[in-house]
Amino acid sequence: MPRVHKRDMAKILVIGGSLGGLFAANILLRQGHEVTLLEKAMGSMDGRGAGIVTHDALADALRAAGVTVDESLGVPVTGRVTLGADGERLGEMVLPQVLTSWSRLYHMLKESFPNERYLQGKTVKTVTQDDNGVQVSCEDGSKHEAELLIASDGIRSVVRAQVAPNIQPEYAGYIAWRGVCDESHLSKHTLDTLFNYFGFCLPNGEQMLGYPVAGPGNNTQVGQRRYNFVWYRPASEDQELIDLLTDADGNYFPFGIPPLKVSWKHIAKMREAARAILAPQYAEILEKTATPFLQPIYDVRSEQIVFGRIALMGDAAFVGRPHVGMGVTKAGDEALVIARHISALGATPEALAAYGRERLALGQQVVARAQYLGRYMQAQGLKGNGDSSNLKRNATTVMSETAIDISTLLAQGKAVPEATH
Ligand SMILES: Cc1cc2nc3c(=O)[nH]c(=O)nc-3n(C[C@H](O)[C@H](O)[C@H](O)COP(=O)(O)OP(=O)(O)OC[C@H]3O[C@@H](n4cnc5c(N)ncnc54)[C@H](O)[C@@H]3O)c2cc1C
């Protein structure tokens, strides 16, 4: 990526210090800009997130962000497998992929960025702009100015709420139970039949998937890894979701329940359901996961992602349901595109407008494809209950469509469904 001349160096503010913000901040810093990142969280952000599916494009963005990409990125698998409720194989597929984790990516990106430019405890409250620049005030009273602002402040983006208050997350009708289980706790049968695969299990209208990730300290040695799972389960928006987002003491967390607050009663019920409807291998994993947590699944579909000197990216711009496994790769791609246009046009509204033109439709397609995969999951099994040919067909479709880079699909000429809004 070409470096800018000293005179072209601009002040750029990045809001949000998770993966999206760190991609943008690192890439723009390496172009020679004076980048400051504002993150609301204090202290370590290590406990967040779990497994992340990688795609080739993710490696490109990591390299541009100054990260060395080698085999320590994650755990490779050679293929996918679907297990029936009895634990027997319903189908399999060759599909090599590398699976990493949020904390691995976070550490690599954070280490590439100077600490003195990563300001924590900065909760952005208001954002304004004029012909010359952008002004930000934070809840701690601090004020910040720049020529451009890149907002990567997540699904509940405060910046988006100011520039496009009509764009709101929409609940998809289901939640995901997530967690990681130590490899060393699992039986030989589960290790032999599931652990080394990107695996699936397909109860009616639900979906369990999982894959191996590195263990503590990014250890990828056999015996030291973990199995990451995501179990999608329906939950009605009124009572069921409210119950799930309420801790054992009756406190309700409408915007997401912290992992350690999830009620032990819900965890016990979830494990009971796992024993009843999932392959025994998955039931064992859920039994032996110390702290499962849950996240409601949402769509965010923006009609506009650039507002003068302000650009939205990452989950602030679009949230595709995780079936596409694209959130981090999309954020990395968006950071690259923003940086490329700034390199060509300077730190100007025109550069951001060019980013908007290039990425708006693609972001909408990611959301639409994820909705399509979600609808398929919800419908699956409802007709022809228990018919084994149906289940096998579902297994093949789910294995070939889940967590595939949308750019690969487009390059192969595969149709991406229209958004439903
Ligand atoms: C169940 C599930 C599974 C997933 N699996 C995958 C997967 O396999 N592969 C994949 O690529 N993606 C996956 N994702 C999506 C992925 O986690 C996100 O798309 C990705 O992390 C991009 O995040 P982001 O940086 O845009 O936002 P976030 O990670 O939400 O970060 C936003 C940051 O902004 C900060 N912030 C918020 N408000 C303010 C404020 N007012 N001021 C300052 N800072 C603020 C927050 O503290 C946070 O650090 C999954 C998501 C879910 C829910």
Coordinates of C-alpha atoms and ligand atoms in Angstrom, one line a residue:
M1 CA 0.0 0.0 0.0
P2 CA 1.5 3.4 -1.0
R3 CA 2.6 5.6 1.9
V4 CA 1.3 9.2 1.9
H5 CA 3.6 12.2 1.6
K6 CA 4.1 14.1 4.9
R7 CA 1.9 16.9 3.6
D8 CA -0.9 14.4 2.9
M9 CA -0.8 13.0 6.4
A10 CA -4.2 13.4 8.0
K11 CA -5.7 13.1 11.5
I12 CA -8.1 10.2 11.5
L13 CA -10.3 9.0 14.4
V14 CA -11.3 5.4 14.7
I15 CA -14.2 4.6 17.1
G16 CA -14.2 1.1 18.5
G17 CA -11.1 -0.9 19.4
S18 CA -12.4 -4.4 18.6
L19 CA -11.3 -6.2 15.4
G20 CA -12.9 -3.9 12.9
G21 CA -11.5 -0.7 14.5
L22 CA -8.1 -2.3 14.9
F23 CA -8.0 -3.3 11.2
A24 CA -8.8 0.3 10.1
A25 CA -6.5 1.9 12.6
N26 CA -3.5 -0.3 11.8
I27 CA -3.9 0.0 8.0
L28 CA -4.3 3.8 8.0
L29 CA -1.4 4.2 10.5
R30 CA 0.8 2.2 8.0
Q31 CA -0.2 4.7 5.3
G32 CA 1.3 7.4 7.4
H33 CA -1.7 9.0 9.0
E34 CA -2.0 10.2 12.5
V35 CA -4.6 7.8 13.8
T36 CA -6.2 7.8 17.3
L37 CA -8.5 5.0 18.3
L38 CA -11.2 5.6 21.0
E39 CA -12.5 2.5 22.8
K40 CA -15.1 2.6 25.6
A41 CA -14.0 -0.6 27.4
M42 CA -11.5 -0.3 30.2
G43 CA -8.9 -3.0 30.9
S44 CA -8.5 -6.3 29.0
M45 CA -11.0 -7.2 26.3
D46 CA -9.7 -10.8 26.2
G47 CA -12.8 -12.5 27.5
R48 CA -14.8 -11.6 24.4
G49 CA -15.9 -13.8 21.5
A50 CA -14.9 -17.3 20.7
G51 CA -14.2 -19.0 17.4
I52 CA -13.8 -17.3 14.1
V53 CA -13.8 -18.9 10.6
T54 CA -11.1 -17.6 8.4
H55 CA -11.1 -16.9 4.7
D56 CA -8.3 -16.0 2.3
A57 CA -9.4 -12.3 2.3
L58 CA -8.9 -12.2 6.1
A59 CA -5.2 -13.0 5.7
D60 CA -4.8 -10.2 3.2
A61 CA -6.3 -7.7 5.6
L62 CA -4.1 -8.9 8.5
R63 CA -1.0 -8.5 6.4
A64 CA -2.0 -5.0 5.4
A65 CA -2.5 -4.3 9.2
G66 CA 1.1 -5.3 9.8
V67 CA 0.4 -8.8 11.2
T68 CA 2.6 -11.8 10.1
V69 CA 0.3 -14.5 9.0
D70 CA 1.6 -18.1 9.4
E71 CA 0.4 -21.4 10.7
S72 CA 0.0 -20.0 14.2
L73 CA -3.1 -18.2 12.9
G74 CA -5.3 -21.1 13.9
V75 CA -6.2 -24.8 13.7
P76 CA -6.6 -26.3 10.2
V77 CA -9.4 -28.8 9.4
T78 CA -9.6 -30.8 6.2
G79 CA -13.4 -31.2 6.0
R80 CA -16.9 -31.1 7.4
V81 CA -19.1 -33.7 8.9
T82 CA -22.8 -33.8 10.0
L83 CA -23.9 -36.1 12.8
G84 CA -27.4 -37.4 13.3
A85 CA -29.1 -37.4 16.7
D86 CA -27.8 -40.9 17.2
G87 CA -24.2 -39.7 16.7
E88 CA -23.7 -41.5 13.4
R89 CA -22.4 -39.7 10.3
L90 CA -25.2 -38.3 8.1
G91 CA -22.7 -36.8 5.6
E92 CA -19.2 -35.5 5.1
M93 CA -17.4 -33.1 2.7
V94 CA -13.8 -32.2 2.0
L95 CA -13.4 -28.5 2.7
P96 CA -10.1 -27.3 4.2
Q97 CA -10.3 -24.3 6.4
V98 CA -8.4 -22.6 9.2
L99 CA -10.3 -21.8 12.4
T100 CA -9.0 -19.1 14.7
S101 CA -10.4 -17.2 17.7
W102 CA -11.4 -13.6 18.5
S103 CA -8.7 -13.3 21.1
R104 CA -6.0 -14.6 18.8
L105 CA -6.9 -12.0 16.2
Y106 CA -7.3 -9.3 18.8
H107 CA -3.9 -9.8 20.2
M108 CA -2.2 -9.8 16.8
L109 CA -3.9 -6.6 15.7
K110 CA -3.5 -4.9 19.1
E111 CA 0.3 -5.7 19.2
S112 CA 0.6 -4.0 15.8
F113 CA -0.9 -0.8 17.0
P114 CA 0.9 1.7 19.4
N115 CA -0.6 1.7 22.9
E116 CA -0.4 5.4 23.2
R117 CA -2.8 5.8 20.2
Y118 CA -5.3 3.2 21.6
L119 CA -7.3 5.2 24.2
Q120 CA -9.4 3.1 26.5
G121 CA -12.3 4.3 28.7
K122 CA -13.4 6.7 25.9
T123 CA -17.1 6.3 25.4
V124 CA -18.1 8.4 22.4
K125 CA -21.2 10.5 23.2
T126 CA -21.7 12.9 20.4
V127 CA -20.2 13.4 16.9
T128 CA -20.5 16.5 14.8
Q129 CA -18.9 17.6 11.5
D130 CA -18.4 20.7 9.4
D131 CA -16.5 21.6 6.2
N132 CA -13.1 21.2 7.8
G133 CA -13.5 18.2 10.1
V134 CA -15.2 16.0 12.6
Q135 CA -15.6 16.7 16.4
V136 CA -16.1 14.0 19.0
S137 CA -17.0 14.3 22.6
C138 CA -16.7 11.5 25.1
E139 CA -18.6 10.8 28.3
D140 CA -15.4 11.5 30.3
G141 CA -15.5 15.1 29.0
S142 CA -12.6 14.7 26.6
K143 CA -12.9 16.2 23.1
H144 CA -11.2 15.0 19.9
E145 CA -11.0 16.4 16.4
A146 CA -9.9 14.9 13.0
E147 CA -10.4 15.2 9.3
L148 CA -12.2 11.9 9.0
L149 CA -14.0 9.5 11.4
I150 CA -14.2 5.8 10.9
A151 CA -16.9 4.3 13.1
S152 CA -16.4 0.6 14.0
D153 CA -18.4 0.7 17.2
G154 CA -20.4 -2.4 16.7
I155 CA -24.0 -3.5 16.4
R156 CA -25.3 -0.7 18.7
S157 CA -23.1 2.0 17.2
V158 CA -23.5 5.3 18.9
V159 CA -22.1 7.0 15.7
R160 CA -24.8 5.3 13.5
A161 CA -27.5 6.3 16.0
Q162 CA -26.5 9.9 15.3
V163 CA -26.1 9.9 11.6
A164 CA -28.7 7.3 10.7
P165 CA -31.1 6.8 13.7
N166 CA -33.6 4.9 11.5
I167 CA -31.2 1.9 11.1
Q168 CA -31.8 -0.5 14.0
P169 CA -30.8 -4.1 14.7
E170 CA -33.7 -6.5 14.0
Y171 CA -34.0 -9.7 16.0
A172 CA -33.9 -12.8 13.9
G173 CA -36.1 -14.9 16.1
Y174 CA -33.3 -17.1 17.5
I175 CA -30.3 -17.1 19.8
A176 CA -26.9 -18.8 19.7
W177 CA -25.5 -20.7 22.6
R178 CA -21.7 -20.5 22.4
G179 CA -18.7 -21.7 24.3
V180 CA -15.4 -23.6 24.2
C181 CA -14.6 -27.0 25.7
D182 CA -11.1 -28.2 26.5
E183 CA -10.0 -31.0 24.2
S184 CA -8.4 -32.8 27.2
H185 CA -11.9 -33.2 28.8
L186 CA -13.5 -35.1 25.9
S187 CA -13.9 -38.8 25.4
K188 CA -12.0 -40.7 22.8
H189 CA -15.2 -41.4 20.8
T190 CA -16.0 -37.6 20.5
L191 CA -12.3 -36.8 19.7
D192 CA -12.3 -39.6 17.0
T193 CA -15.7 -38.8 15.4
L194 CA -16.1 -35.1 15.7
F195 CA -13.2 -33.0 17.1
N196 CA -11.0 -32.7 14.0
Y197 CA -13.9 -31.5 11.8
F198 CA -16.0 -28.5 11.1
G199 CA -19.1 -30.4 12.5
F200 CA -22.8 -30.0 12.3
C201 CA -25.9 -31.5 13.9
L202 CA -29.4 -30.5 12.6
P203 CA -32.3 -30.9 15.0
N204 CA -35.7 -29.6 13.6
G205 CA -35.5 -25.9 13.0
E206 CA -32.2 -25.6 14.9
Q207 CA -28.5 -25.9 14.1
M208 CA -25.4 -26.9 16.1
L209 CA -22.0 -26.4 14.6
G210 CA -18.5 -26.5 16.0
Y211 CA -14.8 -26.7 15.2
P212 CA -11.5 -27.0 16.9
V213 CA -9.7 -23.8 18.0
A214 CA -6.4 -23.1 19.8
G215 CA -6.3 -23.6 23.5
P216 CA -5.0 -21.3 26.2
G217 CA -1.9 -19.3 25.2
N218 CA -2.8 -20.0 21.5
N219 CA -1.7 -23.6 21.9
T220 CA -2.5 -25.6 18.8
Q221 CA -0.9 -28.9 20.0
V222 CA -3.0 -32.0 20.1
G223 CA -4.5 -32.4 23.5
Q224 CA -4.3 -28.7 24.3
R225 CA -6.9 -27.3 21.9
R226 CA -10.5 -26.5 22.5
Y227 CA -13.8 -27.2 20.6
N228 CA -15.8 -24.1 19.8
F229 CA -19.5 -24.5 19.3
V230 CA -22.5 -22.3 18.2
W231 CA -26.0 -23.7 18.8
Y232 CA -28.8 -21.8 17.1
R233 CA -32.2 -22.2 18.9
P234 CA -35.4 -20.4 18.4
A235 CA -36.6 -18.0 21.2
S236 CA -39.7 -15.8 20.9
E237 CA -38.9 -12.1 21.2
D238 CA -41.3 -11.5 24.1
Q239 CA -41.0 -13.9 27.0
E240 CA -38.4 -16.5 26.0
L241 CA -35.8 -14.0 25.0
I242 CA -36.4 -11.8 28.0
D243 CA -36.0 -14.8 30.3
L244 CA -32.8 -15.9 28.6
L245 CA -31.3 -12.3 29.0
T246 CA -32.2 -12.3 32.7
D247 CA -29.7 -13.5 35.2
A248 CA -30.4 -15.8 38.2
D249 CA -31.0 -12.7 40.4
G250 CA -33.7 -11.3 38.1
N251 CA -31.6 -8.6 36.4
Y252 CA -32.5 -8.1 32.7
F253 CA -29.9 -7.2 30.1
P254 CA -31.8 -6.2 27.0
F255 CA -28.7 -5.4 24.9
G256 CA -26.9 -8.7 25.6
I257 CA -26.2 -10.7 28.8
P258 CA -22.5 -10.8 29.9
P259 CA -21.2 -14.4 29.6
L260 CA -20.8 -14.9 33.3
K261 CA -24.3 -13.6 34.1
V262 CA -26.2 -16.3 32.1
S263 CA -28.5 -18.0 34.6
W264 CA -27.4 -21.5 35.7
K265 CA -31.0 -22.5 35.3
H266 CA -31.0 -21.8 31.6
I267 CA -27.6 -23.6 31.2
A268 CA -29.1 -26.6 33.0
K269 CA -32.2 -26.6 30.6
M270 CA -30.0 -26.1 27.6
R271 CA -27.9 -29.2 28.6
E272 CA -31.0 -31.2 29.1
A273 CA -32.2 -30.3 25.6
A274 CA -28.8 -31.2 24.2
R275 CA -29.0 -34.7 25.7
A276 CA -32.5 -35.1 24.2
I277 CA -32.0 -33.8 20.6
L278 CA -28.3 -33.5 19.8
A279 CA -25.7 -36.1 18.8
P280 CA -24.2 -37.5 22.0
Q281 CA -20.8 -36.1 21.0
Y282 CA -22.3 -32.5 21.1
A283 CA -24.2 -33.3 24.3
E284 CA -20.9 -34.3 25.9
I285 CA -19.2 -31.1 24.7
L286 CA -22.0 -29.0 26.2
E287 CA -21.9 -30.9 29.5
K288 CA -18.1 -30.3 29.8
T289 CA -18.1 -26.6 28.8
A290 CA -17.6 -24.6 32.0
T291 CA -19.2 -21.4 31.0
P292 CA -21.5 -21.5 28.0
F293 CA -23.0 -18.1 27.1
L294 CA -25.7 -16.9 24.7
Q295 CA -26.2 -14.2 22.1
P296 CA -29.4 -13.1 20.4
I297 CA -29.0 -13.0 16.6
Y298 CA -29.7 -9.8 14.8
D299 CA -29.7 -8.3 11.3
V300 CA -28.4 -4.8 10.6
R301 CA -29.0 -3.6 7.1
S302 CA -27.9 0.0 6.3
E303 CA -29.1 2.0 3.3
Q304 CA -26.2 4.4 3.6
I305 CA -22.7 3.9 5.2
V306 CA -21.0 7.2 4.5
F307 CA -22.1 10.6 5.8
G308 CA -19.7 13.3 4.7
R309 CA -16.5 12.9 6.8
I310 CA -17.9 9.9 8.7
A311 CA -17.9 6.3 7.5
L312 CA -19.5 3.3 9.2
M313 CA -17.8 -0.1 8.9
G314 CA -17.8 -3.6 10.6
D315 CA -20.9 -4.4 12.6
A316 CA -21.8 -0.7 12.8
A317 CA -22.5 -0.8 9.1
F318 CA -24.0 -4.3 8.5
V319 CA -24.5 -7.4 10.7
G320 CA -25.1 -10.6 8.7
R321 CA -26.2 -13.5 10.9
P322 CA -23.2 -15.6 11.7
H323 CA -24.1 -18.4 9.3
V324 CA -22.0 -16.6 6.7
G325 CA -19.0 -16.6 9.0
M326 CA -18.0 -13.3 7.4
G327 CA -18.2 -10.6 10.1
V328 CA -14.4 -10.2 10.7
T329 CA -13.4 -10.8 7.1
K330 CA -15.9 -8.2 6.0
A331 CA -14.6 -5.7 8.5
G332 CA -11.0 -6.4 7.3
D333 CA -12.1 -5.9 3.6
E334 CA -13.9 -2.7 4.4
A335 CA -10.8 -1.3 6.2
L336 CA -8.7 -2.1 3.1
V337 CA -11.2 -0.4 0.8
I338 CA -11.4 2.7 3.0
A339 CA -7.6 2.9 3.1
R340 CA -7.2 2.4 -0.7
H341 CA -9.6 5.3 -1.5
I342 CA -7.9 7.6 1.1
S343 CA -4.6 6.7 -0.5
A344 CA -5.9 7.7 -3.9
L345 CA -8.1 10.7 -3.0
G346 CA -6.7 11.9 0.3
A347 CA -8.5 12.0 3.6
T348 CA -11.5 13.6 2.1
P349 CA -15.3 13.1 2.0
E350 CA -14.8 12.0 -1.7
A351 CA -12.6 9.1 -0.6
L352 CA -15.3 7.9 1.9
A353 CA -18.0 8.3 -0.7
A354 CA -16.0 6.0 -3.1
Y355 CA -15.8 3.5 -0.2
G356 CA -19.6 3.7 0.2
R357 CA -20.2 3.2 -3.5
E358 CA -17.9 0.1 -3.5
R359 CA -19.2 -1.6 -0.4
L360 CA -22.8 -0.7 0.2
A361 CA -24.3 -3.3 -2.2
L362 CA -21.9 -6.0 -1.0
G363 CA -22.7 -5.4 2.7
Q364 CA -26.4 -5.7 1.8
Q365 CA -25.7 -9.0 0.0
V366 CA -23.9 -10.4 3.0
V367 CA -27.0 -9.6 5.2
A368 CA -29.3 -11.1 2.6
R369 CA -27.4 -14.3 2.2
A370 CA -27.2 -14.7 6.0
Q371 CA -31.0 -14.2 6.2
Y372 CA -31.4 -16.8 3.5
L373 CA -29.2 -19.3 5.4
G374 CA -31.1 -18.5 8.6
R375 CA -34.5 -19.1 7.0
Y376 CA -33.3 -22.4 5.5
M377 CA -32.2 -23.5 9.0
Q378 CA -35.6 -22.5 10.6
A379 CA -37.5 -24.3 7.9
Q380 CA -35.4 -27.4 7.8
G381 CA -36.9 -30.5 9.4
L382 CA -40.3 -28.9 9.8
K383 CA -41.5 -30.8 6.8
G384 CA -40.8 -34.5 6.4
N385 CA -39.8 -34.8 10.1
G386 CA -37.3 -37.6 10.6
D387 CA -37.1 -38.7 6.9
S388 CA -33.5 -39.7 6.5
S389 CA -33.2 -38.7 2.8
N390 CA -34.4 -35.2 3.8
L391 CA -31.9 -35.0 6.6
K392 CA -29.1 -36.1 4.3
R393 CA -30.0 -33.5 1.7
N394 CA -30.1 -30.8 4.5
A395 CA -26.7 -31.9 5.7
T396 CA -25.2 -31.5 2.2
T397 CA -26.7 -28.1 1.7
V398 CA -25.8 -26.8 5.2
M399 CA -22.2 -28.1 4.9
S400 CA -21.6 -26.6 1.5
E401 CA -23.2 -23.2 2.2
T402 CA -22.3 -22.3 5.8
A403 CA -19.3 -20.0 6.4
I404 CA -18.2 -19.7 2.8
D405 CA -16.8 -16.3 1.7
I406 CA -19.5 -14.5 -0.3
S407 CA -16.8 -13.1 -2.7
T408 CA -16.0 -16.7 -3.6
L409 CA -19.6 -17.4 -4.3
L410 CA -20.0 -14.3 -6.5
A411 CA -16.8 -15.2 -8.4
Q412 CA -18.3 -18.7 -9.0
G413 CA -21.4 -17.0 -10.5
K414 CA -23.6 -18.3 -7.7
A415 CA -26.7 -16.3 -7.0
V416 CA -26.9 -14.4 -3.8
P417 CA -30.6 -13.8 -2.7
E418 CA -32.1 -10.4 -2.6
A419 CA -32.5 -8.7 0.8
T420 CA -36.0 -9.1 2.2
H421 CA -36.5 -5.6 3.4
Ligands
LIG1 C1 -22.6 -16.1 17.4 C2 -21.7 -15.4 16.6 C3 -20.7 -16.0 15.8 C4 -19.8 -15.3 15.0 N1 -18.9 -16.0 14.3 C5 -18.1 -15.4 13.4 C6 -17.2 -16.1 12.6 O1 -17.1 -17.3 12.6 N2 -16.5 -15.4 11.7 C7 -16.5 -14.0 11.6 O2 -15.8 -13.5 10.8 N3 -17.4 -13.3 12.4 C8 -18.2 -14.0 13.2 N4 -19.1 -13.2 14.0 C9 -19.2 -11.8 13.8 C10 -18.0 -11.0 14.4 O3 -17.9 -11.3 15.8 C11 -18.1 -9.5 14.1 O4 -18.7 -9.2 12.9 C12 -16.8 -8.8 14.2 O5 -16.2 -9.0 15.5 C13 -16.7 -7.3 13.8 O6 -16.9 -6.6 14.9 P1 -16.7 -5.0 14.9 O7 -15.2 -4.7 15.3 O8 -17.3 -4.3 13.8 O9 -17.6 -4.7 16.2 P2 -17.5 -5.2 17.7 O10 -16.6 -6.4 17.8 O11 -18.9 -5.2 18.3 O12 -16.7 -4.0 18.4 C14 -17.2 -2.7 18.6 C15 -16.3 -2.0 19.6 O13 -16.7 -0.7 19.8 C16 -16.7 -0.3 21.1 N5 -17.7 0.7 21.4 C17 -19.0 0.6 21.3 N6 -19.6 1.7 21.6 C18 -18.6 2.6 21.8 C19 -18.6 4.0 22.0 N7 -19.8 4.7 22.2 N8 -17.4 4.7 22.2 C20 -16.3 4.0 22.0 N9 -16.2 2.6 21.7 C21 -17.4 2.0 21.6 C22 -17.0 -1.7 21.9 O14 -16.6 -1.7 23.2 C23 -16.3 -2.7 21.0 O15 -14.9 -2.8 21.4 C24 -19.9 -13.9 14.9 C25 -20.9 -13.2 15.7 C26 -21.7 -13.9 16.5 C27 -22.8 -13.2 17.3

